PDB file of C-alpha atoms and ligand atoms in Angstrom:
ATOM      1  CA  MET E 797       3.627  29.093  -4.406  1.00 57.00           C
ATOM      2  CA  LEU E 798       4.255  27.602  -7.834  1.00 68.00           C
ATOM      3  CA  LEU E 799       4.724  23.875  -7.918  1.00 75.00           C
ATOM      4  CA  SER E 800       7.590  22.382  -9.842  1.00 81.00           C
ATOM      5  CA  PRO E 801       6.718  19.852 -12.556  1.00 85.00           C
ATOM      6  CA  HIS E 802       8.200  17.193 -10.310  1.00 83.00           C
ATOM      7  CA  ALA E 803       5.960  18.116  -7.366  1.00 84.00           C
ATOM      8  CA  LEU E 804       2.944  18.236  -9.665  1.00 88.00           C
ATOM      9  CA  ALA E 805       3.684  14.739 -10.960  1.00 92.00           C
ATOM     10  CA  SER E 806       3.895  13.478  -7.381  1.00 94.00           C
ATOM     11  CA  THR E 807       0.629  15.176  -6.479  1.00 94.00           C
ATOM     12  CA  GLN E 808      -0.915  13.390  -9.430  1.00 96.00           C
ATOM     13  CA  LEU E 809       0.557  10.095  -8.246  1.00 97.00           C
ATOM     14  CA  ALA E 810      -0.945  10.677  -4.781  1.00 97.00           C
ATOM     15  CA  LEU E 811      -4.310  11.399  -6.400  1.00 96.00           C
ATOM     16  CA  ASP E 812      -4.067   8.261  -8.526  1.00 97.00           C
ATOM     17  CA  LYS E 813      -3.228   6.138  -5.485  1.00 97.00           C
ATOM     18  CA  GLY E 814      -6.194   7.501  -3.536  1.00 96.00           C
ATOM     19  CA  CYS E 815      -4.059   9.137  -0.851  1.00 97.00           C
ATOM     20  CA  TYR E 816      -6.226  12.261  -0.766  1.00 96.00           C
ATOM     21  CA  LYS E 817      -9.280  10.225   0.178  1.00 96.00           C
ATOM     22  CA  CYS E 818      -7.885  10.130   3.690  1.00 96.00           C
ATOM     23  CA  HIS E 819      -5.151  12.776   3.727  1.00 96.00           C
ATOM     24  CA  GLY E 820      -7.054  15.556   1.975  1.00 93.00           C
ATOM     25  CA  THR E 821      -8.598  18.584   3.642  1.00 89.00           C
ATOM     26  CA  PRO E 822     -10.593  17.837   5.683  1.00 92.00           C
ATOM     27  CA  PRO E 823      -8.876  14.526   6.400  1.00 94.00           C
ATOM     28  CA  LYS E 824     -10.738  11.326   7.061  1.00 93.00           C
ATOM     29  CA  LYS E 825     -10.952  10.245  10.698  1.00 83.00           C
ATOM     30  CA  ASN E 826      -7.535  10.201  12.310  1.00 88.00           C
ATOM     31  CA  ALA E 827      -5.464  10.683   9.162  1.00 95.00           C
ATOM     32  CA  PRO E 828      -3.115  13.655   9.229  1.00 96.00           C
ATOM     33  CA  THR E 829      -3.290  16.040   6.237  1.00 96.00           C
ATOM     34  CA  PHE E 830      -0.329  16.060   3.872  1.00 96.00           C
ATOM     35  CA  ALA E 831       0.470  19.573   5.112  1.00 94.00           C
ATOM     36  CA  GLU E 832       0.739  18.189   8.658  1.00 95.00           C
ATOM     37  CA  LEU E 833       2.841  15.254   7.488  1.00 97.00           C
ATOM     38  CA  ALA E 834       5.088  17.624   5.547  1.00 96.00           C
ATOM     39  CA  LEU E 835       5.685  19.662   8.699  1.00 97.00           C
ATOM     40  CA  ARG E 836       6.451  16.489  10.643  1.00 97.00           C
ATOM     41  CA  TYR E 837       8.791  15.122   7.960  1.00 97.00           C
ATOM     42  CA  ALA E 838      10.591  18.361   7.036  1.00 97.00           C
ATOM     43  CA  LYS E 839      13.357  17.660   9.547  1.00 98.00           C
ATOM     44  CA  HIS E 840      14.366  14.598   7.514  1.00 97.00           C
ATOM     45  CA  ARG E 841      15.167  16.591   4.397  1.00 96.00           C
ATOM     46  CA  GLY E 842      18.440  15.484   2.853  1.00 95.00           C
ATOM     47  CA  ASN E 843      18.695  12.488   5.195  1.00 97.00           C
ATOM     48  CA  ALA E 844      18.615   9.399   2.975  1.00 95.00           C
ATOM     49  CA  GLY E 845      18.683   7.029   5.952  1.00 97.00           C
ATOM     50  CA  ALA E 846      15.648   8.586   7.597  1.00 97.00           C
ATOM     51  CA  GLU E 847      13.901   8.630   4.257  1.00 97.00           C
ATOM     52  CA  SER E 848      14.268   4.913   3.682  1.00 97.00           C
ATOM     53  CA  THR E 849      13.119   4.199   7.235  1.00 96.00           C
ATOM     54  CA  LEU E 850       9.959   6.202   6.551  1.00 97.00           C
ATOM     55  CA  VAL E 851       9.404   4.339   3.278  1.00 97.00           C
ATOM     56  CA  GLU E 852       9.787   1.017   5.089  1.00 95.00           C
ATOM     57  CA  LYS E 853       7.447   2.053   7.868  1.00 94.00           C
ATOM     58  CA  LEU E 854       4.811   3.233   5.412  1.00 95.00           C
ATOM     59  CA  ARG E 855       4.782   0.053   3.361  1.00 95.00           C
ATOM     60  CA  ARG E 856       5.004  -2.318   6.295  1.00 93.00           C
ATOM     61  CA  GLY E 857       2.471  -0.623   8.540  1.00 86.00           C
ATOM     62  CA  THR E 858       2.600  -0.938  12.316  1.00 77.00           C
ATOM     63  CA  PHE E 859       1.060  -3.500  14.600  1.00 72.00           C
ATOM     64  CA  LEU E 860      -1.635  -0.918  15.273  1.00 74.00           C
ATOM     65  CA  GLY E 861      -2.636  -0.076  11.786  1.00 76.00           C
ATOM     66  CA  HIS E 862      -2.609  -1.679   8.384  1.00 84.00           C
ATOM     67  CA  ILE E 863      -3.710   0.579   5.606  1.00 93.00           C
ATOM     68  CA  ASP E 864      -4.118  -1.085   2.225  1.00 93.00           C
ATOM     69  CA  ALA E 865      -3.320   2.065   0.269  1.00 96.00           C
ATOM     70  CA  HIS E 866       0.040   2.265   2.100  1.00 96.00           C
ATOM     71  CA  GLU E 867       0.947  -1.388   1.772  1.00 95.00           C
ATOM     72  CA  ARG E 868      -0.005  -1.657  -1.880  1.00 95.00           C
ATOM     73  CA  LEU E 869       2.587   0.944  -2.847  1.00 97.00           C
ATOM     74  CA  SER E 870       5.574  -0.262  -4.827  1.00 97.00           C
ATOM     75  CA  GLN E 871       8.944   0.543  -3.330  1.00 96.00           C
ATOM     76  CA  GLU E 872       9.441   3.099  -6.077  1.00 97.00           C
ATOM     77  CA  ASP E 873       6.117   4.880  -5.583  1.00 97.00           C
ATOM     78  CA  ALA E 874       6.478   4.856  -1.801  1.00 97.00           C
ATOM     79  CA  GLN E 875       9.924   6.398  -2.111  1.00 97.00           C
ATOM     80  CA  ARG E 876       8.696   9.049  -4.439  1.00 97.00           C
ATOM     81  CA  LEU E 877       5.721   9.961  -2.246  1.00 97.00           C
ATOM     82  CA  VAL E 878       7.758  10.033   0.961  1.00 97.00           C
ATOM     83  CA  ARG E 879      10.299  12.333  -0.695  1.00 96.00           C
ATOM     84  CA  TRP E 880       7.438  14.483  -1.944  1.00 96.00           C
ATOM     85  CA  ILE E 881       6.109  14.797   1.622  1.00 97.00           C
ATOM     86  CA  ILE E 882       9.580  15.576   3.001  1.00 97.00           C
ATOM     87  CA  ASP E 883       9.901  18.286   0.364  1.00 95.00           C
ATOM     88  CA  GLY E 884       6.657  19.905   1.474  1.00 93.00           C
ATOM     89  CA  ALA E 885       3.627  18.102   0.036  1.00 91.00           C
ATOM     90  CA  ARG E 886       0.218  19.677   0.434  1.00 87.00           C
TER      91      ARG E 886
HETATM   92  C1  HEC G 766      -7.881   4.649   4.229  1.00 68.28           C
HETATM   93  C2  HEC G 766      -7.297   5.922   4.590  1.00 68.28           C
HETATM   94  C3  HEC G 766      -5.892   6.208   4.105  1.00 68.28           C
HETATM   95  C4  HEC G 766      -5.420   6.208   2.814  1.00 68.28           C
HETATM   96  C5  HEC G 766      -6.181   5.885   1.524  1.00 68.28           C
HETATM   97  C6  HEC G 766      -4.030   6.613   2.889  1.00 68.28           C
HETATM   98  N1  HEC G 766      -3.670   6.849   4.189  1.00 68.28           N
HETATM   99 FE1  HEC G 766      -1.866   7.439   4.848  1.00 68.28          FE
HETATM  100  N2  HEC G 766      -2.521   7.352   6.798  1.00 68.28           N
HETATM  101  C7  HEC G 766      -3.809   7.083   7.170  1.00 68.28           C
HETATM  102  C8  HEC G 766      -3.907   7.152   8.619  1.00 68.28           C
HETATM  103  C9  HEC G 766      -5.174   6.896   9.438  1.00 68.28           C
HETATM  104  C10 HEC G 766      -2.630   7.488   9.087  1.00 68.28           C
HETATM  105  C11 HEC G 766      -2.210   7.710  10.553  1.00 68.28           C
HETATM  106  C12 HEC G 766      -2.036   6.395  11.269  1.00 68.28           C
HETATM  107  C13 HEC G 766      -0.887   5.628  10.754  1.00 68.28           C
HETATM  108  O1  HEC G 766       0.220   6.193  10.629  1.00 68.28           O
HETATM  109  O2  HEC G 766      -1.059   4.424  10.472  1.00 68.28           O
HETATM  110  C14 HEC G 766      -1.783   7.607   7.911  1.00 68.28           C
HETATM  111  C15 HEC G 766      -0.439   7.932   7.974  1.00 68.28           C
HETATM  112  C16 HEC G 766       0.341   8.193   6.852  1.00 68.28           C
HETATM  113  C17 HEC G 766       1.712   8.611   6.902  1.00 68.28           C
HETATM  114  C18 HEC G 766       2.518   8.835   8.174  1.00 68.28           C
HETATM  115  C19 HEC G 766       3.208   7.569   8.601  1.00 68.28           C
HETATM  116  C20 HEC G 766       4.059   7.900   9.804  1.00 68.28           C
HETATM  117  O3  HEC G 766       3.573   7.680  10.914  1.00 68.28           O
HETATM  118  O4  HEC G 766       5.176   8.381   9.643  1.00 68.28           O
HETATM  119  C21 HEC G 766       2.123   8.774   5.621  1.00 68.28           C
HETATM  120  C22 HEC G 766       3.503   9.203   5.152  1.00 68.28           C
HETATM  121  C23 HEC G 766       1.019   8.435   4.763  1.00 68.28           C
HETATM  122  N3  HEC G 766      -0.051   8.083   5.536  1.00 68.28           N
HETATM  123  C24 HEC G 766       1.053   8.483   3.395  1.00 68.28           C
HETATM  124  C25 HEC G 766       0.030   8.046   2.558  1.00 68.28           C
HETATM  125  C26 HEC G 766       0.149   7.959   1.117  1.00 68.28           C
HETATM  126  C27 HEC G 766       1.365   8.369   0.317  1.00 68.28           C
HETATM  127  C28 HEC G 766      -1.050   7.469   0.666  1.00 68.28           C
HETATM  128  C29 HEC G 766      -1.426   7.120  -0.747  1.00 68.28           C
HETATM  129  C30 HEC G 766      -0.714   5.984  -1.300  1.00 68.28           C
HETATM  130  C31 HEC G 766      -1.902   7.248   1.828  1.00 68.28           C
HETATM  131  N4  HEC G 766      -1.210   7.595   2.954  1.00 68.28           N
HETATM  132  C32 HEC G 766      -3.196   6.758   1.787  1.00 68.28           C
HETATM  133  C33 HEC G 766      -4.863   6.778   6.337  1.00 68.28           C
HETATM  134  C34 HEC G 766      -4.781   6.630   4.959  1.00 68.28           C
END
């Protein structure tokens, strides 16, 4: 499948932010791959409310896990990466 320029730019952003260190193939420890996340998030496509909840959740972390790479993301970058995953990141 050919990637759109937009998807490529987001892949580059994910590389720059070190996301593939854990979410690449094979993933690190218990991190899901982006392909797995994309499958899980696909149902939220076109749902702006769900999208912003996912952005929130990513940046805030949960009581179980705080991941620096997640929490360091700006609102803008987090939004862009979450949308990229919803749209089928790999
Ligand atoms: C140090 C390893 C590590 C790095 C670096 C990392 N992640 Fe994660 N990520 C994880 C782990 C482990 C999980 C699963 C546990 C969790 O959700 O906290 C996860 C879960 C996620 C989830 C699913 C959250 C949910 O439950 O809905 C998303 C989305 C995500 N990461 C995106 C990213 C993005 C984007 C980057 C780059 C900015 C990134 N991650 C960098 C380890 C990492």
